[in-house]
Short mmCIF file of C-alpha atoms in Angstrom, two decimals:
data_model
loop_
_atom_site.label_atom_id
_atom_site.label_comp_id
_atom_site.label_asym_id
_atom_site.label_seq_id
_atom_site.Cartn_x
_atom_site.Cartn_y
_atom_site.Cartn_z
CA MET A 99 0.00 0.00 0.00
CA THR A 100 1.14 3.51 -0.65
CA THR A 101 0.83 6.60 1.44
CA PRO A 102 0.11 10.13 0.38
CA THR A 103 3.80 10.90 0.73
CA ASP A 104 4.74 8.28 -1.81
CA THR A 105 3.46 10.54 -4.51
CA SER A 106 5.32 13.50 -5.80
CA VAL A 107 3.02 16.36 -5.12
CA GLY A 108 4.19 19.16 -7.33
CA GLY A 109 5.12 22.68 -6.35
CA PRO A 110 7.98 24.37 -4.61
CA ALA A 111 9.25 22.63 -1.49
CA GLU A 112 7.99 25.31 0.88
CA GLN A 113 4.45 24.92 -0.49
CA ARG A 114 4.29 21.16 -0.30
CA PRO A 115 2.48 19.50 2.60
CA PRO A 116 4.97 18.41 5.26
CA THR A 117 5.96 14.81 4.75
CA GLY A 118 8.70 14.07 7.26
CA PRO A 119 8.86 14.42 11.03
CA ASP A 120 7.63 17.80 12.23
CA ALA A 121 7.05 19.45 15.62
CA GLU A 122 4.03 17.26 16.32
CA ASP A 123 5.94 14.09 15.41
CA LEU A 124 8.90 15.05 17.57
CA ARG A 125 6.62 15.76 20.53
CA GLN A 126 5.36 12.16 20.59
CA ALA A 127 8.31 10.82 22.56
CA ASP A 128 7.45 13.10 25.49
CA LEU A 129 3.81 12.06 25.71
CA PRO A 130 2.71 9.56 28.38
CA PRO A 131 1.32 6.15 27.34
CA VAL A 132 -2.29 7.32 27.45
CA MET A 133 -3.50 5.12 24.58
CA PRO A 134 -2.15 1.79 25.94
CA LEU A 135 -3.49 2.62 29.41
CA ALA A 136 -6.93 3.64 28.14
CA ILE A 137 -7.27 0.71 25.76
CA SER A 138 -6.21 -1.70 28.54
CA SER A 139 -8.77 -0.10 30.85
CA LEU A 140 -11.46 -0.48 28.19
CA GLY A 141 -10.36 -4.07 27.56
CA LEU A 142 -10.71 -4.94 31.24
CA ALA A 143 -14.17 -3.36 31.31
CA VAL A 144 -15.19 -5.38 28.23
CA ILE A 145 -13.83 -8.63 29.72
CA GLY A 146 -15.60 -7.88 33.01
CA GLY A 147 -18.85 -7.27 31.13
CA ILE A 148 -18.48 -10.56 29.26
CA VAL A 149 -17.76 -12.50 32.47
CA LEU A 150 -20.80 -10.95 34.13
CA ALA A 151 -23.13 -11.41 31.14
CA ALA A 152 -22.01 -15.03 30.70
CA GLN A 153 -23.34 -15.81 34.20
CA TYR A 154 -26.77 -14.36 33.52
CA GLY A 155 -29.54 -16.47 35.06
CA ARG A 156 -27.51 -17.93 37.89
CA VAL A 157 -25.96 -16.48 41.05
CA PRO A 158 -22.85 -14.84 39.64
CA SER A 159 -19.41 -14.73 41.17
CA LEU A 160 -18.56 -11.04 41.30
CA VAL A 161 -14.94 -11.40 42.39
CA VAL A 162 -13.39 -11.48 38.93
CA PRO A 163 -15.55 -8.70 37.38
CA THR A 164 -15.02 -6.51 40.45
CA ALA A 165 -11.25 -6.97 40.27
CA LEU A 166 -11.28 -6.23 36.52
CA ALA A 167 -13.36 -3.08 37.01
CA ALA A 168 -11.08 -1.92 39.83
CA VAL A 169 -7.88 -2.41 37.82
CA GLY A 170 -9.57 -0.81 34.80
CA GLY A 171 -10.49 2.20 36.90
CA LEU A 172 -6.95 2.43 38.23
CA LEU A 173 -5.51 2.40 34.71
CA LEU A 174 -7.95 5.10 33.61
CA VAL A 175 -7.08 7.34 36.56
CA THR A 176 -3.37 6.76 35.88
CA ALA A 177 -3.85 7.80 32.24
CA LEU A 178 -5.73 10.94 33.28
CA VAL A 179 -3.14 11.90 35.90
CA LEU A 180 -0.21 11.34 33.53
CA LEU A 181 -1.93 13.35 30.82
CA ALA A 182 -2.74 16.20 33.22
CA ARG A 183 0.98 16.58 33.92
CA VAL A 184 1.79 17.24 30.25
CA ARG A 185 2.52 20.93 29.71
CA VAL A 186 3.03 21.19 25.95
CA PHE A 187 -0.17 19.76 24.52
CA ALA A 188 -3.07 20.92 22.34
CA TRP A 189 -5.46 21.21 25.28
CA PRO A 190 -8.18 23.17 23.41
CA ALA A 191 -8.45 20.46 20.74
CA PHE A 192 -8.35 17.75 23.41
CA GLY A 193 -11.09 19.45 25.43
CA ARG A 194 -13.31 19.93 22.41
CA VAL A 195 -13.07 16.32 21.23
CA MET A 196 -13.22 14.78 24.70
CA GLY A 197 -16.18 17.00 25.66
CA TRP A 198 -18.30 16.05 22.66
CA GLY A 199 -17.11 12.46 22.96
CA LEU A 200 -18.29 12.37 26.56
CA VAL A 201 -21.72 13.61 25.49
CA ALA A 202 -21.99 10.97 22.74
CA TYR A 203 -20.66 8.04 24.75
CA CYS A 204 -22.62 8.94 27.89
CA VAL A 205 -25.78 8.76 25.76
CA GLU A 206 -24.66 5.38 24.42
CA ALA A 207 -23.74 4.08 27.89
CA GLY A 208 -26.99 5.52 29.25
CA ILE A 209 -29.05 3.50 26.76
CA LEU A 210 -27.21 0.32 27.71
CA ALA A 211 -27.64 1.14 31.42
CA PHE A 212 -31.36 1.66 30.78
CA VAL A 213 -31.54 -1.95 29.53
CA PHE A 214 -30.12 -3.27 32.80
CA VAL A 215 -32.33 -1.04 34.96
CA HIS A 216 -35.39 -1.96 32.91
CA ASP A 217 -34.59 -5.66 33.38
CA HIS A 218 -34.50 -5.24 37.18
CA THR A 219 -30.89 -6.40 37.30
CA PRO A 220 -29.92 -7.09 40.95
CA THR A 221 -28.25 -4.12 42.66
CA ARG A 222 -24.72 -5.51 42.94
CA GLU A 223 -24.61 -6.63 39.31
CA LEU A 224 -26.19 -3.33 38.27
CA LEU A 225 -23.49 -1.38 40.09
CA LEU A 226 -20.78 -3.44 38.41
CA PHE A 227 -22.32 -3.02 34.97
CA GLY A 228 -22.61 0.69 35.77
CA ALA A 229 -18.94 0.90 36.71
CA MET A 230 -17.94 -0.82 33.48
CA LEU A 231 -20.18 1.45 31.42
CA LEU A 232 -18.61 4.44 33.18
CA LEU A 233 -15.15 3.20 32.19
CA PHE A 234 -16.42 2.79 28.63
CA ALA A 235 -17.96 6.29 28.61
CA VAL A 236 -14.73 7.94 29.78
CA ASP A 237 -12.08 5.69 28.15
CA VAL A 238 -13.37 6.17 24.60
CA PRO A 239 -13.60 10.00 24.64
CA LEU A 240 -10.17 10.09 26.32
CA MET A 241 -8.69 8.01 23.48
CA LEU A 242 -10.44 10.13 20.85
CA GLY A 243 -9.36 13.42 22.42
CA PHE A 244 -5.78 12.26 22.92
CA SER A 245 -5.40 10.76 19.46
CA VAL A 246 -6.54 14.05 17.89
CA ALA A 247 -4.70 16.46 20.19
CA ARG A 248 -1.36 14.63 20.00
CA TRP A 249 -1.07 15.60 16.33
CA GLN A 250 -2.28 19.18 16.73
CA PRO A 251 0.09 22.12 17.18
CA ALA A 252 0.44 22.91 20.86
CA PRO A 253 0.41 26.45 22.19
CA GLU A 254 3.83 27.63 23.24
CA PRO A 255 4.50 27.14 26.98
CA GLY A 256 3.45 30.16 28.97
CA ARG A 257 0.97 31.26 26.31
CA GLU A 258 -1.82 28.85 27.25
CA GLY A 259 -5.09 30.08 28.59
CA MET B 207 9.12 -1.78 -1.84
CA ALA B 208 8.33 -2.70 -5.44
CA ASP B 209 4.71 -2.07 -4.67
CA ILE B 210 5.50 1.42 -3.47
CA ALA B 211 7.77 2.09 -6.43
CA VAL B 212 5.07 1.10 -8.91
CA GLU B 213 2.51 3.24 -7.18
CA ARG B 214 4.88 6.17 -7.14
CA THR B 215 4.93 6.14 -10.88
CA THR B 216 1.25 5.48 -11.40
CA VAL B 217 -0.23 7.92 -8.93
CA PRO B 218 -0.70 11.22 -10.69
CA ALA B 219 1.03 14.20 -9.21
CA GLY B 220 -0.99 16.95 -7.61
CA PRO B 221 -1.45 20.40 -9.02
CA ALA B 222 1.61 22.22 -10.21
CA GLU B 223 1.80 24.39 -7.10
CA GLY B 224 0.89 23.77 -3.48
CA PRO B 225 -0.50 20.78 -1.63
CA PRO B 226 -3.49 18.80 -2.91
CA PRO B 227 -6.72 20.72 -2.30
CA VAL B 228 -8.78 19.66 0.69
CA PRO B 229 -12.50 20.29 0.17
CA GLU B 230 -14.50 22.09 2.83
CA PHE B 231 -16.01 19.54 5.17
CA SER B 232 -17.58 19.21 8.57
CA ILE B 233 -16.00 16.70 10.98
CA VAL B 234 -19.42 15.86 12.43
CA PRO B 235 -22.19 16.04 9.80
CA VAL B 236 -24.67 18.06 11.84
CA ARG B 237 -27.54 17.36 9.42
CA GLY B 238 -27.32 13.68 10.35
CA LEU B 239 -27.75 14.28 14.09
CA PRO B 240 -31.60 14.44 14.02
CA ILE B 241 -31.65 11.08 12.22
CA VAL B 242 -29.35 9.58 14.87
CA ALA B 243 -31.51 11.08 17.64
CA ALA B 244 -34.69 9.66 16.06
CA ILE B 245 -33.13 6.19 15.81
CA LEU B 246 -31.95 6.29 19.43
CA VAL B 247 -35.37 7.45 20.66
CA GLY B 248 -36.93 4.58 18.69
CA LEU B 249 -34.46 2.18 20.30
CA VAL B 250 -35.29 3.39 23.81
CA VAL B 251 -39.02 3.02 23.05
CA ALA B 252 -38.38 -0.52 21.78
CA LEU B 253 -36.39 -1.37 24.91
CA GLY B 254 -38.98 0.19 27.20
CA SER B 255 -41.95 -1.47 25.53
CA ASN B 256 -40.21 -4.85 25.21
CA SER B 257 -41.94 -5.28 21.86
CA LEU B 258 -40.59 -8.46 20.29
CA TRP B 259 -41.01 -7.06 16.78
CA ALA B 260 -39.30 -3.75 17.59
CA LEU B 261 -36.40 -5.45 19.39
CA THR B 262 -35.96 -7.89 16.51
CA PHE B 263 -36.11 -5.00 14.03
CA PHE B 264 -33.46 -2.95 15.79
CA HIS B 265 -31.19 -5.94 16.40
CA VAL B 266 -31.45 -7.39 12.90
CA ALA B 267 -31.37 -4.03 11.08
CA GLY B 268 -28.48 -2.74 13.21
CA GLY B 269 -26.57 -6.02 13.05
CA ALA B 270 -27.03 -6.35 9.28
CA LEU B 271 -25.82 -2.79 8.72
CA TRP B 272 -22.88 -3.18 11.13
CA THR B 273 -21.77 -6.45 9.54
CA SER B 274 -22.26 -5.28 5.95
CA ILE B 275 -20.56 -1.92 6.44
CA ASP B 276 -17.58 -3.51 8.21
CA LEU B 277 -17.18 -6.16 5.50
CA PHE B 278 -17.67 -3.70 2.67
CA VAL B 279 -15.34 -1.03 4.07
CA GLY B 280 -12.70 -3.49 5.23
CA LEU B 281 -12.59 -5.79 2.25
CA VAL B 282 -13.83 -3.66 -0.68
CA VAL B 283 -13.54 0.08 -0.03
CA GLY B 284 -10.28 -0.13 1.97
CA PRO B 285 -8.14 -1.79 -0.71
CA ILE B 286 -9.60 0.54 -3.39
CA LEU B 287 -8.88 3.56 -1.22
CA GLY B 288 -5.27 2.44 -0.81
CA LYS B 289 -4.78 2.57 -4.59
CA LEU B 290 -6.39 5.96 -5.25
CA SER B 291 -4.40 9.07 -6.03
CA VAL B 292 -3.78 11.41 -3.11
CA PRO B 293 -6.33 14.08 -4.13
CA ALA B 294 -8.97 11.41 -4.77
CA ARG B 295 -8.22 9.78 -1.43
CA ILE B 296 -8.49 13.10 0.37
CA GLU B 297 -11.74 13.99 -1.36
CA PHE B 298 -13.23 10.56 -0.63
CA SER B 299 -12.08 10.64 3.02
CA THR B 300 -13.52 14.08 3.71
CA ARG B 301 -16.93 12.95 2.45
CA PHE B 302 -16.89 9.40 3.77
CA MET B 303 -15.28 9.45 7.20
CA PRO B 304 -17.52 12.09 8.85
CA LYS B 305 -20.54 9.97 7.94
CA MET B 306 -18.90 6.89 9.47
CA LEU B 307 -18.46 8.89 12.68
CA LEU B 308 -22.25 9.03 13.04
CA ILE B 309 -23.29 5.75 11.42
CA MET B 310 -21.07 3.25 13.25
CA PRO B 311 -21.75 4.17 16.91
CA THR B 312 -25.46 4.33 16.09
CA VAL B 313 -25.68 0.88 14.49
CA VAL B 314 -23.50 -0.62 17.24
CA THR B 315 -25.78 0.79 19.96
CA MET B 316 -28.86 -0.45 18.09
CA THR B 317 -27.43 -3.95 17.70
CA LEU B 318 -26.08 -4.41 21.21
CA GLY B 319 -28.90 -2.72 23.15
CA ALA B 320 -31.70 -4.48 21.28
CA GLY B 321 -29.73 -7.74 21.05
CA PHE B 322 -29.19 -8.04 24.79
CA GLN B 323 -32.86 -7.39 25.49
CA LEU B 324 -34.02 -9.72 22.72
CA ALA B 325 -31.80 -12.54 23.98
CA ARG B 326 -33.17 -12.04 27.49
CA HIS B 327 -36.73 -12.00 26.12
CA LEU B 328 -36.18 -15.28 24.24
CA GLY B 329 -34.34 -16.93 27.14
CA ASN B 330 -31.10 -17.23 25.14
CA LEU B 331 -29.19 -15.17 27.67
CA ASP B 332 -29.73 -17.68 30.45
CA ALA B 333 -26.69 -19.74 31.43
CA SER B 334 -28.87 -22.88 31.12
CA TYR B 335 -29.58 -22.18 27.42
CA PRO B 336 -28.28 -25.24 25.49
CA HIS B 337 -26.18 -23.14 23.11
CA HIS B 338 -24.91 -20.75 25.76
CA ALA B 339 -21.29 -21.34 24.78
CA TRP B 340 -22.02 -20.01 21.27
CA LEU B 341 -23.55 -16.89 22.77
CA VAL B 342 -20.52 -16.34 25.01
CA ALA B 343 -18.30 -16.79 21.93
CA SER B 344 -20.27 -14.02 20.24
CA TYR B 345 -19.71 -11.78 23.29
CA VAL B 346 -15.97 -12.37 22.98
CA ILE B 347 -15.95 -11.56 19.26
CA VAL B 348 -18.00 -8.41 19.80
CA GLY B 349 -15.66 -7.48 22.66
CA VAL B 350 -12.60 -7.81 20.43
CA MET B 351 -14.31 -5.83 17.66
CA THR B 352 -15.27 -3.14 20.18
CA LEU B 353 -11.69 -2.79 21.33
CA ILE B 354 -10.34 -2.59 17.79
CA ALA B 355 -13.05 -0.19 16.63
CA LEU B 356 -12.96 2.15 19.62
CA GLY B 357 -9.27 1.89 20.47
CA LEU B 358 -7.75 2.01 16.99
CA LEU B 359 -10.19 2.56 14.15
CA GLU B 360 -12.23 5.48 15.45
CA PRO B 361 -9.27 7.43 16.89
CA ALA B 362 -7.47 7.02 13.54
CA ASN B 363 -10.59 8.15 11.66
CA LEU B 364 -10.95 11.26 13.79
CA ALA B 365 -7.24 12.09 13.73
CA VAL B 366 -7.25 11.96 9.89
CA LEU B 367 -10.19 14.37 9.75
CA PHE B 368 -8.50 16.84 12.12
CA GLU B 369 -5.22 16.54 10.19
CA LEU B 370 -7.08 17.35 6.97
CA LYS B 371 -8.49 20.47 8.62
CA LYS B 372 -4.99 21.89 9.08
CA PRO B 373 -3.76 24.52 6.60
CA ARG B 374 -0.87 22.20 5.72
CA PRO B 375 -1.89 18.57 6.37
CA ASN B 376 0.99 16.15 6.96
CA GLY B 377 0.72 13.62 4.15
CA GLU B 378 2.89 11.00 5.81
CA ARG B 379 0.85 11.15 9.01
CA ILE B 380 -2.42 10.84 7.08
CA GLY B 381 -0.99 7.84 5.25
CA ARG B 382 0.00 6.16 8.53
CA LEU B 383 -3.39 6.81 10.11
CA MET B 384 -5.26 5.67 7.00
CA ARG B 385 -3.28 2.42 7.04
CA VAL B 386 -4.44 1.85 10.64
CA PHE B 387 -8.01 2.65 9.60
CA ILE B 388 -8.00 0.28 6.62
CA LEU B 389 -6.20 -2.54 8.45
CA THR B 390 -8.52 -2.42 11.47
CA ALA B 391 -11.60 -2.16 9.24
CA GLY B 392 -10.36 -5.31 7.47
CA ILE B 393 -9.83 -7.17 10.77
CA THR B 394 -13.29 -6.26 12.07
CA GLY B 395 -14.71 -7.27 8.67
CA VAL B 396 -13.20 -10.75 9.04
CA LEU B 397 -14.43 -10.99 12.65
CA GLN B 398 -17.90 -10.09 11.41
CA ILE B 399 -17.90 -13.31 9.36
CA ALA B 400 -17.54 -15.25 12.63
CA THR B 401 -20.45 -13.25 14.07
CA ILE B 402 -22.61 -14.15 11.05
CA VAL B 403 -21.76 -17.85 11.55
CA ILE B 404 -22.73 -17.74 15.24
CA MET B 405 -25.88 -15.67 14.81
CA THR B 406 -27.24 -17.76 11.92
CA PHE B 407 -26.45 -20.92 13.91
CA LEU B 408 -28.36 -19.62 16.95
CA ALA B 409 -31.28 -18.34 14.87
CA SER B 410 -31.68 -21.75 13.22
CA ARG B 411 -31.86 -23.71 16.50
#
């Protein structure tokens, strides 16, 4: 497969779209591992949901799903804390994407939560499903916001806000 | 390498001056939002009323669209897109990817929300259901697809759109992200075949 850079786009060099590493590329090495942490957190929430749903109709063991949700939550908090410590970052773009993502994925998680409430799911299972849906509703917008903002030009330090 | 070299010679160069033109586009197609809202309201009504027909409709319609779009994008559109010239690829992406941003989460919510309720309604969800293992296998496949779609495909899709909004988009970066998009769409397309096998098996029991 080819990439857009494989082609020779005409025009003087200074007018061509950048093709090599630029400021945004070089910044990547300084960014914390938000994507692996968030995707692992989402993965644990998904596995926990599967374990819980697979036991539907019998008294479920909540040990494994609870542990998965707890570790997933820990990974999410770690990702958020590490990201919050980054100084040079396109925070406006991140906030815009994460904000709208939160709206969209909270609606989606809310509909799925409605299913469990409507089915009179027992309280402990409902709380666990709720915790996993919460991880889902925050993990996904975090990944979307980060994956957009990491490639956006960051404001110069001291000129934010 | 040979592949790249051939494509270098066959892909037409852009205009004589400046980067390839990027058409005006909206990252989120606002005109589609009322349609999404109407579908989601319909889904909530179906879930609340527990209507067997409505649940079946939302699950089958959503699942059919999800499966077909994944297969078509991953196995048909993706490879074609990889062979298009840069301007054509940009023009296609700016029209296609914003729509995917609305369509895919909507069909996934329809399929999963209605599917869970439908399975509960029919007793398939119960651990004592004779083909329970098949159902759990479908959960696992959907789980893997969810991770790929939400952790790789959608972030790549969105990042491409934002890159294209820049005054000087980075071609190499767009190429990298598009490769992720096409590869992950292909993987979810193949996983959808497994879902079809399981769902048709369960529906025929």
